[in-house]
Coordinates of C-alpha atoms and ligand atoms in Angstrom, one line a residue:
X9 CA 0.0 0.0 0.0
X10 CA 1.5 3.6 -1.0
X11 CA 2.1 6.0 1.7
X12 CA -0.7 8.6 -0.4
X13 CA -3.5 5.5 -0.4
X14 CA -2.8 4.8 3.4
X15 CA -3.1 8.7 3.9
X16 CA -6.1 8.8 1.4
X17 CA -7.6 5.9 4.1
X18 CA -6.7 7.3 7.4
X19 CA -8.4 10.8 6.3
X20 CA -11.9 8.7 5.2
X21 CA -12.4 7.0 8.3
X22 CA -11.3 10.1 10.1
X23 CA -14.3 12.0 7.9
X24 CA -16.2 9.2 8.7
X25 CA -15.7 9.3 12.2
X26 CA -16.3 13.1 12.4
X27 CA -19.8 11.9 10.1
X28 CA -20.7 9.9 12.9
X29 CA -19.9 12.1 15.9
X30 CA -21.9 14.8 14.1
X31 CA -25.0 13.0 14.0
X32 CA -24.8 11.4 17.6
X33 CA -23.8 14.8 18.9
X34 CA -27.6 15.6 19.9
X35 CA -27.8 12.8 22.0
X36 CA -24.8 13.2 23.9
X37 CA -26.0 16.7 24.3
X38 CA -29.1 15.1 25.6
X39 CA -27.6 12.4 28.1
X40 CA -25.2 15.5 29.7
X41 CA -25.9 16.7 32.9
X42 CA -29.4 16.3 34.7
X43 CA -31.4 14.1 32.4
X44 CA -35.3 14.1 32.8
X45 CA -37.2 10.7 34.0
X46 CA -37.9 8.7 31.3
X47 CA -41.1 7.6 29.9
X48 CA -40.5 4.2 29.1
X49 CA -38.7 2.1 26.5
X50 CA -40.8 3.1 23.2
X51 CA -41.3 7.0 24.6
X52 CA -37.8 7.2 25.1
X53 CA -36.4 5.5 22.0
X54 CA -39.2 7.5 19.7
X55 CA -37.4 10.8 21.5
X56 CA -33.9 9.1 20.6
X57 CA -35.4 8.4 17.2
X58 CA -36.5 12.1 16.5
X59 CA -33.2 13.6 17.8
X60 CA -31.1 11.1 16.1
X61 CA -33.1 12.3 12.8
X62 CA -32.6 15.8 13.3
X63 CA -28.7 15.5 13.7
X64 CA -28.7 13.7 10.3
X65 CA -31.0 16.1 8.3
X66 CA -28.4 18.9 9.6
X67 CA -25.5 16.6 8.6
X68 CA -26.8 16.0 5.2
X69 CA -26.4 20.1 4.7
X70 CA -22.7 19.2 5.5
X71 CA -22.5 16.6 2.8
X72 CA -23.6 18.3 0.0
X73 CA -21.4 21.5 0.9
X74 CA -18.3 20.7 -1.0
X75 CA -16.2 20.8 1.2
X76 CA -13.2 19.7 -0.8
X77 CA -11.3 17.8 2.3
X78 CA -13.9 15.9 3.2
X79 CA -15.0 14.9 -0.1
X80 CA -11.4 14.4 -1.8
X81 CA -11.0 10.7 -0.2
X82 CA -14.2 9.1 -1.0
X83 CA -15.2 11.0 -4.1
X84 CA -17.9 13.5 -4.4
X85 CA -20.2 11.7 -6.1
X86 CA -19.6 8.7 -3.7
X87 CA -20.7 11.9 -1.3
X88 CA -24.1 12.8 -2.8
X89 CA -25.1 9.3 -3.2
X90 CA -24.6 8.3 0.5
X91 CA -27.0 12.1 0.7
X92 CA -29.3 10.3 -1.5
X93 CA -29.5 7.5 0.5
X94 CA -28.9 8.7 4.2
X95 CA -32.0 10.9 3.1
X96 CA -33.9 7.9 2.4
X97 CA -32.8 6.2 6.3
X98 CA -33.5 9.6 7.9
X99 CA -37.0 9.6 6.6
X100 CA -37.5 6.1 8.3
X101 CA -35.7 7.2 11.5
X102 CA -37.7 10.4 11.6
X103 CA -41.3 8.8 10.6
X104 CA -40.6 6.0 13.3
X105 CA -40.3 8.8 15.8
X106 CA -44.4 10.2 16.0
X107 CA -45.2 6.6 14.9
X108 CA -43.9 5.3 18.2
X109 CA -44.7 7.9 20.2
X110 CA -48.8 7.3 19.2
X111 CA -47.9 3.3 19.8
X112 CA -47.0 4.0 23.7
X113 CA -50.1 6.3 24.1
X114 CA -52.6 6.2 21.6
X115 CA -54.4 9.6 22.8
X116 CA -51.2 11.7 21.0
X117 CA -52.5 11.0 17.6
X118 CA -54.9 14.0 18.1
X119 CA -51.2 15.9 17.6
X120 CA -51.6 15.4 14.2
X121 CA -54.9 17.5 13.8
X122 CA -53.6 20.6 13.2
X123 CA -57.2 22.1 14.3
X124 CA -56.6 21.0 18.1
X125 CA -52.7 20.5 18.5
X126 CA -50.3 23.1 19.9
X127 CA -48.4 25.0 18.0
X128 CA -44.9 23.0 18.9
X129 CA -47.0 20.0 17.4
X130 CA -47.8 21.2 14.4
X131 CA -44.4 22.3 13.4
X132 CA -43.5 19.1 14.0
X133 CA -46.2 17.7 11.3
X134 CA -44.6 20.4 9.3
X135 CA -41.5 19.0 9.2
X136 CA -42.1 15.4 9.0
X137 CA -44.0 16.2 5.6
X138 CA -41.6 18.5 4.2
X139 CA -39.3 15.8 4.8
X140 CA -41.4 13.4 2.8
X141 CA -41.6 15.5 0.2
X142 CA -37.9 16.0 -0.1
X143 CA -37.3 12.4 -0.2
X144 CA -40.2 11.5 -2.7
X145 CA -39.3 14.5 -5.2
X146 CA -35.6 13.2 -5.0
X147 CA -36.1 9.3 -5.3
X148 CA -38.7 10.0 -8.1
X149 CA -37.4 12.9 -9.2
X150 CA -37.4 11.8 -13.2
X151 CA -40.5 9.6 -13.0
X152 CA -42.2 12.8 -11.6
X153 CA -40.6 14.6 -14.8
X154 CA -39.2 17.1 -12.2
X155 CA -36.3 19.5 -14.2
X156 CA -33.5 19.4 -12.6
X157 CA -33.9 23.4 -11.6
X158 CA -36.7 23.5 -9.9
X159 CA -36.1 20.5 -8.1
X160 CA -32.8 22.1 -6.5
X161 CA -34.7 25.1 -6.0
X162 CA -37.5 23.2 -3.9
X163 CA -35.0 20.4 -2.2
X164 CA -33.1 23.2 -0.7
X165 CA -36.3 24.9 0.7
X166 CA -38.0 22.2 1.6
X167 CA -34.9 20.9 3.6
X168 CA -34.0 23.9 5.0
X169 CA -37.9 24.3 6.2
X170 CA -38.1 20.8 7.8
X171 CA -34.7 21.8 9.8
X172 CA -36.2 24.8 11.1
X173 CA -39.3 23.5 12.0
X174 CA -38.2 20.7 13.3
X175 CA -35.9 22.6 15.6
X176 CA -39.2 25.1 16.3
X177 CA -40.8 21.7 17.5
X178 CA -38.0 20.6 19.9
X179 CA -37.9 24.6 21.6
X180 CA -41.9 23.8 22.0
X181 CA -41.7 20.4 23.8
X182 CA -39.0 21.6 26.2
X183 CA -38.7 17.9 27.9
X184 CA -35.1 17.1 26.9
X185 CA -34.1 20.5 26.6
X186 CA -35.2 22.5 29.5
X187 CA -32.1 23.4 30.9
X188 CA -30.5 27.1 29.9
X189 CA -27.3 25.3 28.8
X190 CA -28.7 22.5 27.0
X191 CA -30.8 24.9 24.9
X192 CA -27.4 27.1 24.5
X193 CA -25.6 23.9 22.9
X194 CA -28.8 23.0 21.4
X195 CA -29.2 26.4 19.9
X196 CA -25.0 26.8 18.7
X197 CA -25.7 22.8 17.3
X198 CA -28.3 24.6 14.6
X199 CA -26.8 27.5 14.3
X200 CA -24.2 25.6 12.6
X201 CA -26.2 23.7 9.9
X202 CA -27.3 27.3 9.3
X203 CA -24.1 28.6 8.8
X204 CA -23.1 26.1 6.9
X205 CA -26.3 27.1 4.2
X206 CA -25.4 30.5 4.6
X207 CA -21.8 29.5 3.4
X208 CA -22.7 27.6 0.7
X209 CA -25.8 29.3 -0.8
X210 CA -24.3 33.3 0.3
X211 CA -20.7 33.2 1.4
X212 CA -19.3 31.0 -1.3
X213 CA -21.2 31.7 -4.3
X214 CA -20.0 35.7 -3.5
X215 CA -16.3 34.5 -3.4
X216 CA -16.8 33.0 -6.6
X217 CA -18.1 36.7 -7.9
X218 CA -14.9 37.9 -7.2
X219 CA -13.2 35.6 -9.9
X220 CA -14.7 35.8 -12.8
X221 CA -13.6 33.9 -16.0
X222 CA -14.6 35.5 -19.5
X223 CA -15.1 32.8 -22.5
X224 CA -12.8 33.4 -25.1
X225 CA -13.7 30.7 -27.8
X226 CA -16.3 28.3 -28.3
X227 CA -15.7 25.7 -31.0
X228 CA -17.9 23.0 -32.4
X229 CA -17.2 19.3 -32.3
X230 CA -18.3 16.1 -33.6
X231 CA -21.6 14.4 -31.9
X232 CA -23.5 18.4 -30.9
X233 CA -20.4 19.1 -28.8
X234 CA -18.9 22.2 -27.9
X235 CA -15.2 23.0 -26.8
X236 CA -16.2 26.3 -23.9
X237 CA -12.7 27.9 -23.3
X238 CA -12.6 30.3 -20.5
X239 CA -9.5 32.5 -19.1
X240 CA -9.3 34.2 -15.3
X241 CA -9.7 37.7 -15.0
X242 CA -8.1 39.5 -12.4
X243 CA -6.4 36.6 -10.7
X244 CA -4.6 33.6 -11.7
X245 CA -7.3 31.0 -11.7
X246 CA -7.3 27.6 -10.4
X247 CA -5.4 24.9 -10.3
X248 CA -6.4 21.2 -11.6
X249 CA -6.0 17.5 -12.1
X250 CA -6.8 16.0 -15.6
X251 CA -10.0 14.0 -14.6
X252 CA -11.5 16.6 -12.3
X253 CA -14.6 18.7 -13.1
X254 CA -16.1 21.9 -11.6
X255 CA -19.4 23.7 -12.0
X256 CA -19.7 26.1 -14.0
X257 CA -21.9 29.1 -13.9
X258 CA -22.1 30.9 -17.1
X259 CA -23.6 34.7 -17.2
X260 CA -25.9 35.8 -14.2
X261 CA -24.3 35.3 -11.0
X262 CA -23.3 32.2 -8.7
X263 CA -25.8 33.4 -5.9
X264 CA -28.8 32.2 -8.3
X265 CA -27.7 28.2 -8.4
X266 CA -27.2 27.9 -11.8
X267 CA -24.5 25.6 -12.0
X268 CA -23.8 23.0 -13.8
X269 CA -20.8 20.3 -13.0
X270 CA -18.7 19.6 -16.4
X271 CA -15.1 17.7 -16.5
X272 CA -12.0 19.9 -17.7
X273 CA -11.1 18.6 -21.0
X274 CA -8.0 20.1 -21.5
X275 CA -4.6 19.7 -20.4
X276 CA -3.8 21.4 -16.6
X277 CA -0.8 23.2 -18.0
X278 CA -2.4 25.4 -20.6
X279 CA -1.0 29.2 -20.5
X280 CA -3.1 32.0 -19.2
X281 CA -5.1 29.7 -16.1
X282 CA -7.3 28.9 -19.8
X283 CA -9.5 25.9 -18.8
X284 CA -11.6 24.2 -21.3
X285 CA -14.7 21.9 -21.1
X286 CA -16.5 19.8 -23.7
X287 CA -20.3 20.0 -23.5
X288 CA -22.8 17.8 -25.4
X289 CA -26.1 19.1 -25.9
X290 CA -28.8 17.3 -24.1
X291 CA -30.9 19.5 -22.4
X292 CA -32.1 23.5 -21.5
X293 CA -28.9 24.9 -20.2
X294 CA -26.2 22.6 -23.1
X295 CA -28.0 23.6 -25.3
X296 CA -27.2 27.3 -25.1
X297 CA -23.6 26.5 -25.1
X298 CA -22.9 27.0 -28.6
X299 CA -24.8 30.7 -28.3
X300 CA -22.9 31.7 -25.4
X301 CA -21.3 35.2 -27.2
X302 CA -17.6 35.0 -27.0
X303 CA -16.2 37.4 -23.8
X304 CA -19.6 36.1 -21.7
X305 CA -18.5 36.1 -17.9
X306 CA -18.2 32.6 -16.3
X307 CA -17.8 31.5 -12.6
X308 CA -15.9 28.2 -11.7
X309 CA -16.1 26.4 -8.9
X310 CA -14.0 23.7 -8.8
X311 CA -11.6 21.3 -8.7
X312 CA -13.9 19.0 -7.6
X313 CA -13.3 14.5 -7.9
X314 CA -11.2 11.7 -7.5
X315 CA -11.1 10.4 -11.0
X316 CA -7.7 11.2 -11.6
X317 CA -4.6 8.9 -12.4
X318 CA -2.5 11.2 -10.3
X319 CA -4.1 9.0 -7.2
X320 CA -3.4 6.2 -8.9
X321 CA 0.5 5.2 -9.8
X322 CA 0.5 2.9 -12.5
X323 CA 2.6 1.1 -14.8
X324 CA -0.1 2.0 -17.9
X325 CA -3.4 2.9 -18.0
X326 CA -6.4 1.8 -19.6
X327 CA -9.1 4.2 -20.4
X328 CA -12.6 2.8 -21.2
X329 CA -15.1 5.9 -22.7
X330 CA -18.8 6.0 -24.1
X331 CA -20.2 9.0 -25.7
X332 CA -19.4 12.7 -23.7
X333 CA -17.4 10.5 -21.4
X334 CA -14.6 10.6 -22.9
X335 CA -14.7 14.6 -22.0
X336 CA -12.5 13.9 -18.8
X337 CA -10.2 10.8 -20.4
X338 CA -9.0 13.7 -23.1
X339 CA -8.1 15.7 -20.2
X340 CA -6.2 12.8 -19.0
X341 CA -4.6 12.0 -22.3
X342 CA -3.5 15.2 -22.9
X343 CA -1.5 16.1 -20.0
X344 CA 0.2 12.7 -20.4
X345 CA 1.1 14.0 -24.2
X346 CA 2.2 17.1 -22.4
X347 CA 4.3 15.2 -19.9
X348 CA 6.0 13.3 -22.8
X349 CA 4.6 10.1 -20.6
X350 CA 6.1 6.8 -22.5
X351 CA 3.8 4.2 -20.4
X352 CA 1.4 2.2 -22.3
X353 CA -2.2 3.0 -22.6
X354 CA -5.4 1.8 -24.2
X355 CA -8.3 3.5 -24.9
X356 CA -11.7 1.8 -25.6
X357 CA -14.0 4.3 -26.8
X358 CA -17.7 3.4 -27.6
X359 CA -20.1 6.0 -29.8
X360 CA -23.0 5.3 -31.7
X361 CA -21.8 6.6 -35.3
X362 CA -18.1 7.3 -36.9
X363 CA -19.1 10.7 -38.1
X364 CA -20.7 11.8 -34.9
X365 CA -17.8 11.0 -32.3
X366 CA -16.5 13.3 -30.3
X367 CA -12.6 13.9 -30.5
X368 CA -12.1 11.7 -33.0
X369 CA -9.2 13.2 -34.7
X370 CA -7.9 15.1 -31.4
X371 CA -7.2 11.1 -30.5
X372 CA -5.9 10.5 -34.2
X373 CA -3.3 13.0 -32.7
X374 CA -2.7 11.9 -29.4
X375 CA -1.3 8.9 -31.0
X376 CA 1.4 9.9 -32.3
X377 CA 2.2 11.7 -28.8
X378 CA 1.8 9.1 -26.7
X379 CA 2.5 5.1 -26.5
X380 CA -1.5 4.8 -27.1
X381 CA -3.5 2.0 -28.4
X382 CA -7.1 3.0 -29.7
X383 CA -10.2 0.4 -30.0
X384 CA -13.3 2.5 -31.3
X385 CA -16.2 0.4 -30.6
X386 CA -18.9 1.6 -33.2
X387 CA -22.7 0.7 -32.4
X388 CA -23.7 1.4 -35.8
X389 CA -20.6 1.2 -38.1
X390 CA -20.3 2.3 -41.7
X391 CA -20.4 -0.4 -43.8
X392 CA -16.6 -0.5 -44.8
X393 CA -15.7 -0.7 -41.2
X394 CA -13.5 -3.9 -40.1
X395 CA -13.2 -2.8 -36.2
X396 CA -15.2 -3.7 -33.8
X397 CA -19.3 -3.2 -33.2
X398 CA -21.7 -3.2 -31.2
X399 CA -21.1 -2.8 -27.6
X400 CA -18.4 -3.3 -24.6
X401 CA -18.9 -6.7 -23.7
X402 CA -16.5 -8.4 -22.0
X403 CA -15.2 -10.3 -25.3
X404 CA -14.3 -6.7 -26.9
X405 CA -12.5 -5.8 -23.6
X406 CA -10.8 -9.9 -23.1
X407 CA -9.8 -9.2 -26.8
X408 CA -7.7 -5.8 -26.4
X409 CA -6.8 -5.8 -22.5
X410 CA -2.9 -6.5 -22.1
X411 CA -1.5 -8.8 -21.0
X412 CA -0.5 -7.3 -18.0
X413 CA -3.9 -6.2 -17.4
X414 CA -4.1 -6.9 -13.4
X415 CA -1.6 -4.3 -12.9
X416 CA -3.0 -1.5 -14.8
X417 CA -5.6 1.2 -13.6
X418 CA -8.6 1.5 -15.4
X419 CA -10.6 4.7 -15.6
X420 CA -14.4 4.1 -17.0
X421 CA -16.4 7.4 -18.0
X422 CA -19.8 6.7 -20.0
X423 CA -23.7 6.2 -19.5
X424 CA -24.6 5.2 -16.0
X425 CA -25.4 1.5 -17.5
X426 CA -22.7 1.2 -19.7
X427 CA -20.3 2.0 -16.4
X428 CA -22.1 -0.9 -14.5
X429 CA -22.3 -3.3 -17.1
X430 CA -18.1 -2.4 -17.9
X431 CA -17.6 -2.6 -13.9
X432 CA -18.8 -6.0 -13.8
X433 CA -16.8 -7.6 -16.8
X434 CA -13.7 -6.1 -15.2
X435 CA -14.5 -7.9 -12.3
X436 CA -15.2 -10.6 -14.2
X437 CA -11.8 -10.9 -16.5
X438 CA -10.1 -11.1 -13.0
X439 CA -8.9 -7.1 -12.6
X440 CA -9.1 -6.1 -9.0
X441 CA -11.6 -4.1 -7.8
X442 CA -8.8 -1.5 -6.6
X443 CA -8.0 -0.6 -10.3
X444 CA -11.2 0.3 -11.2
X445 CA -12.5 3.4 -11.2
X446 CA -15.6 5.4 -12.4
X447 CA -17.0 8.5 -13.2
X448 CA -20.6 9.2 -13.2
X449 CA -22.1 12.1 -14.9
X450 CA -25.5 11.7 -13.1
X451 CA -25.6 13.1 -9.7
X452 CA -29.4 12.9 -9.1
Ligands
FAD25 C1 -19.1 14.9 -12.4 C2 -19.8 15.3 -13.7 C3 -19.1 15.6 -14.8 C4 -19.7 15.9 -16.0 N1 -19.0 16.3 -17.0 C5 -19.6 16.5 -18.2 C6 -18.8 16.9 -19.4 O1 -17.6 16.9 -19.4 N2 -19.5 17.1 -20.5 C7 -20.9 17.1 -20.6 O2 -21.4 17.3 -21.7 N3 -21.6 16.7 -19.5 C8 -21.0 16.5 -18.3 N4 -21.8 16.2 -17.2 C9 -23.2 16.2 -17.4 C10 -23.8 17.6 -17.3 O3 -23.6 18.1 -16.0 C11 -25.3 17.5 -17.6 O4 -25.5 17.0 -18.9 C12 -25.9 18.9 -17.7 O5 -25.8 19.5 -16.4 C13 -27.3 18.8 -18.2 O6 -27.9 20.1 -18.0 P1 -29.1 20.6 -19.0 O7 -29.8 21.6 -18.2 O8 -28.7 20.9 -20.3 O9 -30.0 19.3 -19.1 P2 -31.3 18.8 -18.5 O10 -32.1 18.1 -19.5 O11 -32.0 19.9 -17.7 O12 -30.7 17.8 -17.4 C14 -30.3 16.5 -17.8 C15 -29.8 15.8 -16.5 O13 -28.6 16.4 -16.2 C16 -28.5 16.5 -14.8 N5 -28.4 17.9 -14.4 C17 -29.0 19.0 -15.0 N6 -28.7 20.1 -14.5 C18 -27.7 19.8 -13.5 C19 -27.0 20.6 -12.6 N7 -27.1 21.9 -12.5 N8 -26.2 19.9 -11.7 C20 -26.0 18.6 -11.8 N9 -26.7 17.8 -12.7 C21 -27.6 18.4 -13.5 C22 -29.8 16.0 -14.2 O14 -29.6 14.6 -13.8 C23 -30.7 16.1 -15.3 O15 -31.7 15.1 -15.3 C24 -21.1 15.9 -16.0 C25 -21.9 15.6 -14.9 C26 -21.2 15.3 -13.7 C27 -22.0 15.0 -12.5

């Protein structure tokens, strides 16, 4: 094990510690100090339940902050799906809290009217359907036909309004909290998750204001692509590594959450801080890319992921990409061209037509760069073609993996399914599960 992966380890399960202590804190804060009687086993574990809930829907404001040293050794879209589904437990933790509390005393359901209950009680309703409503609109978010905007617009209030009510709910009860110091931690416990919004939504969107990027070219590939190249003003913009992404804002301003997360697609070491990302067109915001008027002010917030060989020491590389995917792989590819990098690689890239795919001849060139084999795997192939077709199965990849295939890293960008599918045949043909890593472009 390299020293990096053992540091890379000790700093997850130190995050993961730190996870865990957040969301217990509440109870310790609880169990401190004079404690009231209790009420019995099911009263008292409904009121564990409830507080237990509330220190994970403040801790899930945490998660999706970005905060890059928390997120660097898991990933950050390992982070957002362990949001998506600590949502999903904190929902069950949180419903199991009135439902146990009505199974121990039966008279409480008339809490739930919110004609007869007190106000305390009906911010906790409140909350407890806000909080389904966050959940459902996020797990069924597509099936709903929920865009993506509006859904982020209404997850963020809705979860922001089933902390605060929730927290308006435990002020109202009083039992746990009655004591002037417990409701001082209490009160400096959620003034944190707050801060951590305002951080997020205020403080960092206006430090982003203050360096701006202009678009100085905008060029059209192959497959309803476009190259966005954008240069710092004012300062001397970021720093990345080939395989990261950051979202970019283009126009307005970053207070108004329009961002949208793209990988870099161009070498790190381009003069000028000049970063460039390759955008297909799929939906409302891509497809304004390629009338975005040269000069337009951008905002990048970034680097963000882990799907970068500079974690990964290796003696070659294999690259496996379908359709836009390859975006971060040319990122990849061209810094090793840069860096005059001898070590083998193969690439295995998967598009639907010859004409249509993206960086076809910028990977003509690369070749020449770099010691880089090329397998395009066409699903509908002209008729002259003699390579291969159809899709990656795992015969395609047994065919053109070398031979010293368990020591390389592979990096797989593509279609959620396609990733899967490509994850399993790895796993399959032997590779390790180490070597393999993944980059999804889908983060809800
Ligand atoms: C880590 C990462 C790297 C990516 N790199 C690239 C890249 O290099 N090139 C590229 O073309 N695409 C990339 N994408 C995908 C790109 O972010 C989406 O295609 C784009 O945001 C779609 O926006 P839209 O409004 O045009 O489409 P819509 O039709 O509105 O959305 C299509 C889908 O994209 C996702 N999406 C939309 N808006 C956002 C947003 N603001 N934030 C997060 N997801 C959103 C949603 O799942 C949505 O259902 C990447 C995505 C991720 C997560």
């Amino acid at each position: 094990m390299t020293r990096h992966f053992s540091h890379v380890i000790a700093t997850g399960v130190f995050w993961l510690g730190m996870y865990l202590a957040l969301v217990l804190a509440p109870l310790f804060v609880l169990l401190i100090g004079p404690t009231p009687p209790g009420l019995g086993f099911l009263w008292d574990l409904s009121m564990a339940l409830g507080f237990a809930g509330l220190g994970m829907m403040g801790v899930q404001f945490v998660l999706t902050a970005r905060f890059r040293h928390a997120t660097t050794p898991f990933g950050i879209d390992i982070i957002y799906y362990f949001h998506r589904y600590v949502g999903i437990v904190l929902l069950v933790v949180v419903l199991a809290h009135p439902i146990l509390v009505i199974v121990d005393n039966p008279a409480t359901i008339a809490f739930l009217n919110p004609f007869g209950a007190p106000w305390h009680m009906i911010a906790g309703t409140v909350s407890l359907l806000a909080l389904i409503a966050v959940v459902v609109a996020s797990v069924w978010r597509k099936a709903l036909g929920l865009a993506y905007e509006p859904w982020r617009w209404t997850h963020t209030a809705l979860s922001v309004a089933a902390v605060v009510f929730a927290l308006v709910h435990i002020e109202g009860v009083q039992y746990y909290v009655a004591s002037p110091w417990k409701r001082l931690l209490w009160r400096v416990f959620a003034l944190t998750w707050i801060a951590v919004v305002c951080h997020v939504r205020l403080i960092r969107p206006y430090l982003l204001r203050r360096r701006p990027y202009r678009v100085v070219s905008i060029a059209q590939e192959r497959g309803d692509a476009w190259t966005l190249a954008l240069e710092p003003r004012g300062h001397e913009g970021i720093s990345f590594q080939p395989g990261q992404f950051a979202w970019l804002t283009l126009g307005g301003s970053p207070l108004l959450m329009t961002e949208h997360p793209f990988s870099f697609s161009s070498s790190p070491t381009l003069p000028g801080g000049r970063l460039e990302f390759t955008i297909k067109e799929l939906g409302d915001f891509t497809r304004t890319i390629g009338r975005v008027p040269l000069d337009a002010v951008g905002f990048v917030d970034g680097p963000y992921g882990t799907f970068t060989i500079e974690r990964h020491p290796a003696p070659g590389y294999v690259f496996i990409a379908g359709g836009i995917g390859i975006a971060p792989i040319m990122s990849i590819l061209r810094s090793l061209a840069d860096r005059g990098d001898r070590r083998p690689l193969l690439l295995v890239y998967a598009y639907r037509r010859w004409e249509r795919m993206t960086f076809r001849d910028a990977i003509e060139e690369l070749r020449a760069r770099l010691n880089l084999t090329v397998v395009f795997v066409l699903e509908e192939p002209p008729p002259e073609w003699s390579g291969e077709r159809g899709w990656i199965t795992r015969e395609v990849l047994d065919r053109h993996l070398p031979e010293d295939r368990r020591l390389r890293h592979v990096f797989v960008c593509g279609p959620e399914a396609m990733t899967q599918a490509i994850e399993r045949q790895l796993r399959g043909l032997g590779l390790p599960l180490s070597h393999v890593h993944s980059e999804l472009f889908e983060l809800v």
